[in-house]
Amino acid sequence: MIDLHCHTHISDNSYTIEEVIQLAKEHGVEHLAITDHDTTKGLPSAILYGAENGVNIIPGIEISAFDFSRGTRAHILGYYVTPGHSAISQLCDPLIKQRHEASYQMVERIIEAGYNITWLGVSQYATGGTGVYKQHIMHALLDAGYTATIYGDLYKKLFARGDQDKGIPTGIAYTSITYIDMFDAVKAITEAGGVPVLAHPGQMHNFPAISDLVDAGLQGIEVWHPSHDTATEQRAKDAAAEFNLIQTGGSDFHGFYTDSQSHLGSKSPGIQNLEALRNRAFGKA
């Protein structure tokens, strides 16, 4: 079984690298891509631990990007990237810092709103990672008894982006950050020796951007994802055929922070698509 989209505690999964790999092994996943957000920090240890436990780790990343011409977010996956490559660190490190600082501001606003949590307490959930995410804040609020779920009414109340046209109020702790230009993300992954792939385009409404991304060097599209229904999968397959893109898929596993029922290996793209990815990565196609 194959899973080409998975996170660890290095970014926003509740489980450590070791726990994720053990779960993968239990679920029969033989090939697992670690695609933490905006960092390759955990890849060297993941590769070693995977080898020790019979799980082939594909070094990856998921860059939090933005389509500035269309005003939509866009996540760009990278496969077989070189861990620690300067093209990625120079692009992504400022975003990591900005996200962590924004999380601090959000926690301060939540405290001011009367919730009994602390920055130190929240930070403990992110120990060993690259910084605090909203999921860590929600974990602290859950443990403090303010909610029974990570996602739900409280999450929306605190973090909603807001939409006046749809009558959605802005969350009381909402803090914006500036994401990476999607074209820069594609370029950095390529420079780091990786294969850039558009993640869950149905969820992010990125289908109109595919042609432009291909011109910039995009090599693949994520077909199988928990947020994609059958029709969206077919639309992604059609785009793959039109633009000669490889097809990938994965569970987008976040452990306790997963916002779907997806488990490791549940969106396997199959061995043929893994071979196509390998061939594209190593110059055979």
GROMACS .gro file of C-alpha atoms in nm:
model
  285
    1MET     CA    1   0.000   0.000   0.000
    2ILE     CA    2   0.114   0.355  -0.077
    3ASP     CA    3   0.042   0.691   0.088
    4LEU     CA    4   0.190   1.002  -0.071
    5HIS     CA    5   0.050   1.267   0.165
    6CYS     CA    6   0.118   1.252   0.537
    7HIS     CA    7   0.228   1.489   0.813
    8THR     CA    8   0.408   1.450   1.147
    9HIS     CA    9   0.452   1.653   1.465
   10ILE     CA   10   0.720   1.850   1.281
   11SER     CA   11   0.429   2.052   1.141
   12ASP     CA   12   0.067   1.986   1.239
   13ASN     CA   13   0.020   1.617   1.314
   14SER     CA   14  -0.038   1.514   1.674
   15TYR     CA   15   0.188   1.210   1.629
   16THR     CA   16   0.566   1.194   1.618
   17ILE     CA   17   0.761   1.068   1.320
   18GLU     CA   18   0.812   0.734   1.493
   19GLU     CA   19   0.443   0.699   1.579
   20VAL     CA   20   0.336   0.783   1.222
   21ILE     CA   21   0.574   0.525   1.074
   22GLN     CA   22   0.459   0.259   1.320
   23LEU     CA   23   0.097   0.333   1.226
   24ALA     CA   24   0.188   0.310   0.860
   25LYS     CA   25   0.343  -0.029   0.921
   26GLU     CA   26   0.032  -0.146   1.107
   27HIS     CA   27  -0.189  -0.035   0.818
   28GLY     CA   28   0.026  -0.214   0.562
   29VAL     CA   29   0.171   0.102   0.408
   30GLU     CA   30   0.501   0.008   0.245
   31HIS     CA   31   0.574   0.344   0.079
   32LEU     CA   32   0.503   0.663   0.273
   33ALA     CA   33   0.574   1.022   0.173
   34ILE     CA   34   0.636   1.254   0.466
   35THR     CA   35   0.509   1.592   0.346
   36ASP     CA   36   0.521   1.827   0.643
   37HIS     CA   37   0.421   2.188   0.585
   38ASP     CA   38   0.698   2.419   0.466
   39THR     CA   39   0.989   2.219   0.605
   40THR     CA   40   1.211   1.917   0.546
   41LYS     CA   41   1.331   1.918   0.906
   42GLY     CA   42   1.220   1.567   1.000
   43LEU     CA   43   1.308   1.384   0.682
   44PRO     CA   44   1.656   1.247   0.763
   45SER     CA   45   1.537   1.079   1.083
   46ALA     CA   46   1.216   0.961   0.915
   47ILE     CA   47   1.411   0.794   0.635
   48LEU     CA   48   1.633   0.612   0.883
   49TYR     CA   49   1.348   0.504   1.110
   50GLY     CA   50   1.144   0.392   0.812
   51ALA     CA   51   1.429   0.177   0.683
   52GLU     CA   52   1.463   0.014   1.024
   53ASN     CA   53   1.092  -0.072   1.024
   54GLY     CA   54   1.034  -0.178   0.667
   55VAL     CA   55   0.862   0.141   0.548
   56ASN     CA   56   1.013   0.320   0.251
   57ILE     CA   57   1.004   0.693   0.325
   58ILE     CA   58   0.973   0.927   0.028
   59PRO     CA   59   1.121   1.266   0.121
   60GLY     CA   60   0.859   1.531   0.062
   61ILE     CA   61   0.713   1.865   0.158
   62GLU     CA   62   0.385   2.054   0.128
   63ILE     CA   63   0.436   2.425   0.072
   64SER     CA   64   0.159   2.661   0.185
   65ALA     CA   65   0.126   2.881  -0.120
   66PHE     CA   66  -0.111   3.132  -0.276
   67ASP     CA   67  -0.246   3.205  -0.622
   68PHE     CA   68  -0.224   3.583  -0.613
   69SER     CA   69  -0.387   3.635  -0.952
   70ARG     CA   70  -0.700   3.447  -0.846
   71GLY     CA   71  -0.697   3.515  -0.473
   72THR     CA   72  -0.700   3.152  -0.365
   73ARG     CA   73  -0.472   2.939  -0.153
   74ALA     CA   74  -0.274   2.662  -0.324
   75HIS     CA   75  -0.076   2.383  -0.163
   76ILE     CA   76   0.218   2.249  -0.361
   77LEU     CA   77   0.353   1.904  -0.275
   78GLY     CA   78   0.714   1.819  -0.349
   79TYR     CA   79   0.846   1.463  -0.381
   80TYR     CA   80   1.203   1.337  -0.364
   81VAL     CA   81   1.326   1.677  -0.250
   82THR     CA   82   1.672   1.709  -0.100
   83PRO     CA   83   1.629   1.756   0.277
   84GLY     CA   84   1.770   2.086   0.398
   85HIS     CA   85   1.810   2.230   0.048
   86SER     CA   86   1.865   2.605   0.055
   87ALA     CA   87   1.602   2.674  -0.213
   88ILE     CA   88   1.334   2.546   0.022
   89SER     CA   89   1.469   2.683   0.349
   90GLN     CA   90   1.523   3.032   0.208
   91LEU     CA   91   1.168   3.038   0.075
   92CYS     CA   92   0.986   2.868   0.362
   93ASP     CA   93   1.170   2.969   0.679
   94PRO     CA   94   1.023   3.323   0.682
   95LEU     CA   95   0.673   3.174   0.651
   96ILE     CA   96   0.738   2.935   0.940
   97LYS     CA   97   0.849   3.227   1.156
   98GLN     CA   98   0.551   3.436   1.049
   99ARG     CA   99   0.305   3.154   1.128
  100HIS     CA  100   0.451   3.104   1.474
  101GLU     CA  101   0.433   3.476   1.551
  102ALA     CA  102   0.074   3.487   1.426
  103SER     CA  103  -0.013   3.197   1.655
  104TYR     CA  104   0.122   3.392   1.951
  105GLN     CA  105  -0.102   3.686   1.858
  106MET     CA  106  -0.400   3.452   1.828
  107VAL     CA  107  -0.336   3.302   2.170
  108GLU     CA  108  -0.315   3.652   2.321
  109ARG     CA  109  -0.651   3.744   2.168
  110ILE     CA  110  -0.807   3.422   2.294
  111ILE     CA  111  -0.679   3.491   2.644
  112GLU     CA  112  -0.816   3.845   2.626
  113ALA     CA  113  -1.154   3.698   2.527
  114GLY     CA  114  -1.162   3.512   2.858
  115TYR     CA  115  -1.031   3.167   2.778
  116ASN     CA  116  -0.805   3.024   3.045
  117ILE     CA  117  -0.506   2.903   2.846
  118THR     CA  118  -0.142   3.016   2.830
  119TRP     CA  119   0.114   3.048   2.553
  120LEU     CA  120   0.347   2.813   2.741
  121GLY     CA  121   0.071   2.555   2.768
  122VAL     CA  122  -0.012   2.578   2.399
  123SER     CA  123   0.355   2.559   2.299
  124GLN     CA  124   0.396   2.226   2.474
  125TYR     CA  125   0.174   2.061   2.213
  126ALA     CA  126   0.418   2.176   1.943
  127THR     CA  127   0.732   2.049   2.115
  128GLY     CA  128   0.986   1.928   1.861
  129GLY     CA  129   0.810   2.089   1.568
  130THR     CA  130   0.863   2.407   1.370
  131GLY     CA  131   0.611   2.615   1.563
  132VAL     CA  132   0.258   2.651   1.692
  133TYR     CA  133  -0.037   2.585   1.460
  134LYS     CA  134  -0.407   2.652   1.518
  135GLN     CA  135  -0.450   2.281   1.592
  136HIS     CA  136  -0.219   2.313   1.890
  137ILE     CA  137  -0.423   2.606   2.022
  138MET     CA  138  -0.742   2.403   1.983
  139HIS     CA  139  -0.580   2.107   2.159
  140ALA     CA  140  -0.513   2.329   2.459
  141LEU     CA  141  -0.871   2.457   2.454
  142LEU     CA  142  -1.001   2.101   2.430
  143ASP     CA  143  -0.797   1.989   2.728
  144ALA     CA  144  -0.921   2.295   2.917
  145GLY     CA  145  -1.280   2.184   2.858
  146TYR     CA  146  -1.392   2.453   2.615
  147THR     CA  147  -1.467   2.213   2.329
  148ALA     CA  148  -1.498   1.842   2.258
  149THR     CA  149  -1.342   1.856   1.911
  150ILE     CA  150  -1.048   2.019   1.737
  151TYR     CA  151  -1.272   2.137   1.454
  152GLY     CA  152  -1.624   2.264   1.505
  153ASP     CA  153  -1.811   2.568   1.630
  154LEU     CA  154  -1.532   2.698   1.853
  155TYR     CA  155  -1.273   2.664   1.576
  156LYS     CA  156  -1.495   2.869   1.347
  157LYS     CA  157  -1.568   3.125   1.618
  158LEU     CA  158  -1.198   3.179   1.677
  159PHE     CA  159  -1.034   3.138   1.336
  160ALA     CA  160  -1.290   3.195   1.058
  161ARG     CA  161  -1.152   3.413   0.780
  162GLY     CA  162  -1.489   3.580   0.744
  163ASP     CA  163  -1.697   3.650   0.437
  164GLN     CA  164  -1.938   3.945   0.441
  165ASP     CA  165  -2.116   3.826   0.128
  166LYS     CA  166  -2.192   3.492   0.290
  167GLY     CA  167  -2.263   3.638   0.633
  168ILE     CA  168  -1.964   3.465   0.792
  169PRO     CA  169  -1.810   3.676   1.071
  170THR     CA  170  -1.434   3.698   1.111
  171GLY     CA  171  -1.305   3.488   1.399
  172ILE     CA  172  -1.213   3.674   1.716
  173ALA     CA  173  -0.856   3.543   1.695
  174TYR     CA  174  -0.815   3.547   1.319
  175THR     CA  175  -0.472   3.668   1.211
  176SER     CA  176  -0.369   3.673   0.848
  177ILE     CA  177  -0.032   3.566   0.717
  178THR     CA  178   0.123   3.610   0.374
  179TYR     CA  179   0.167   3.278   0.197
  180ILE     CA  180   0.430   3.188  -0.062
  181ASP     CA  181   0.363   3.258  -0.429
  182MET     CA  182   0.264   2.926  -0.586
  183PHE     CA  183   0.507   2.975  -0.874
  184ASP     CA  184   0.794   3.028  -0.630
  185ALA     CA  185   0.691   2.707  -0.452
  186VAL     CA  186   0.708   2.509  -0.777
  187LYS     CA  187   1.046   2.660  -0.858
  188ALA     CA  188   1.194   2.588  -0.514
  189ILE     CA  189   1.083   2.225  -0.520
  190THR     CA  190   1.235   2.182  -0.865
  191GLU     CA  191   1.561   2.343  -0.756
  192ALA     CA  192   1.569   2.106  -0.458
  193GLY     CA  193   1.560   1.811  -0.698
  194GLY     CA  194   1.195   1.735  -0.637
  195VAL     CA  195   0.878   1.679  -0.835
  196PRO     CA  196   0.617   1.956  -0.777
  197VAL     CA  197   0.256   1.835  -0.753
  198LEU     CA  198  -0.063   2.034  -0.701
  199ALA     CA  199  -0.230   1.917  -0.380
  200HIS     CA  200  -0.607   1.863  -0.348
  201PRO     CA  201  -0.709   2.110  -0.622
  202GLY     CA  202  -1.077   2.047  -0.558
  203GLN     CA  203  -1.054   2.158  -0.198
  204MET     CA  204  -0.858   2.472  -0.286
  205HIS     CA  205  -1.044   2.551  -0.611
  206ASN     CA  206  -0.718   2.543  -0.808
  207PHE     CA  207  -0.827   2.380  -1.132
  208PRO     CA  208  -0.824   2.714  -1.323
  209ALA     CA  209  -0.458   2.761  -1.228
  210ILE     CA  210  -0.329   2.431  -1.362
  211SER     CA  211  -0.225   2.558  -1.706
  212ASP     CA  212  -0.023   2.843  -1.555
  213LEU     CA  213   0.136   2.608  -1.302
  214VAL     CA  214   0.235   2.364  -1.575
  215ASP     CA  215   0.405   2.649  -1.759
  216ALA     CA  216   0.597   2.715  -1.436
  217GLY     CA  217   0.710   2.352  -1.404
  218LEU     CA  218   0.428   2.161  -1.231
  219GLN     CA  219   0.474   1.787  -1.284
  220GLY     CA  220   0.177   1.626  -1.111
  221ILE     CA  221  -0.169   1.654  -0.959
  222GLU     CA  222  -0.317   1.493  -0.649
  223VAL     CA  223  -0.616   1.289  -0.764
  224TRP     CA  224  -0.701   1.084  -0.455
  225HIS     CA  225  -0.759   1.290  -0.139
  226PRO     CA  226  -1.017   1.278   0.143
  227SER     CA  227  -1.175   1.603   0.021
  228HIS     CA  228  -1.222   1.477  -0.335
  229ASP     CA  229  -1.541   1.305  -0.441
  230THR     CA  230  -1.560   1.082  -0.749
  231ALA     CA  231  -1.638   1.372  -0.981
  232THR     CA  232  -1.341   1.573  -0.853
  233GLU     CA  233  -1.113   1.274  -0.891
  234GLN     CA  234  -1.222   1.241  -1.254
  235ARG     CA  235  -1.165   1.612  -1.313
  236ALA     CA  236  -0.811   1.573  -1.176
  237LYS     CA  237  -0.753   1.266  -1.395
  238ASP     CA  238  -0.870   1.461  -1.699
  239ALA     CA  239  -0.628   1.742  -1.613
  240ALA     CA  240  -0.348   1.487  -1.574
  241ALA     CA  241  -0.420   1.351  -1.919
  242GLU     CA  242  -0.443   1.695  -2.077
  243PHE     CA  243  -0.119   1.829  -1.930
  244ASN     CA  244   0.086   1.506  -1.901
  245LEU     CA  245   0.086   1.516  -1.522
  246ILE     CA  246   0.158   1.226  -1.291
  247GLN     CA  247  -0.126   1.126  -1.058
  248THR     CA  248  -0.074   1.103  -0.683
  249GLY     CA  249  -0.287   1.042  -0.378
  250GLY     CA  250  -0.271   1.016  -0.003
  251SER     CA  251  -0.458   1.030   0.324
  252ASP     CA  252  -0.337   1.377   0.431
  253PHE     CA  253  -0.305   1.219   0.774
  254HIS     CA  254  -0.274   1.454   1.073
  255GLY     CA  255  -0.329   1.209   1.359
  256PHE     CA  256  -0.562   1.345   1.626
  257TYR     CA  257  -0.577   1.666   1.421
  258THR     CA  258  -0.713   1.496   1.108
  259ASP     CA  259  -1.038   1.666   1.002
  260SER     CA  260  -1.169   1.365   0.810
  261GLN     CA  261  -1.214   0.993   0.868
  262SER     CA  262  -0.909   0.924   0.652
  263HIS     CA  263  -0.644   0.686   0.785
  264LEU     CA  264  -0.298   0.605   0.659
  265GLY     CA  265  -0.311   0.425   0.326
  266SER     CA  266  -0.679   0.505   0.265
  267LYS     CA  267  -0.613   0.699  -0.056
  268SER     CA  268  -0.343   0.485  -0.214
  269PRO     CA  269  -0.262   0.588  -0.573
  270GLY     CA  270  -0.132   0.242  -0.664
  271ILE     CA  271   0.210   0.110  -0.759
  272GLN     CA  272   0.191   0.225  -1.122
  273ASN     CA  273   0.152   0.588  -1.019
  274LEU     CA  274   0.434   0.554  -0.768
  275GLU     CA  275   0.656   0.420  -1.045
  276ALA     CA  276   0.553   0.711  -1.266
  277LEU     CA  277   0.650   0.950  -0.987
  278ARG     CA  278   0.986   0.779  -0.944
  279ASN     CA  279   1.050   0.792  -1.316
  280ARG     CA  280   0.967   1.160  -1.330
  281ALA     CA  281   1.189   1.227  -1.029
  282PHE     CA  282   1.490   1.043  -1.164
  283GLY     CA  283   1.470   1.149  -1.527
  284LYS     CA  284   1.324   0.836  -1.682
  285ALA     CA  285   1.012   1.007  -1.816
   0.00000   0.00000   0.00000
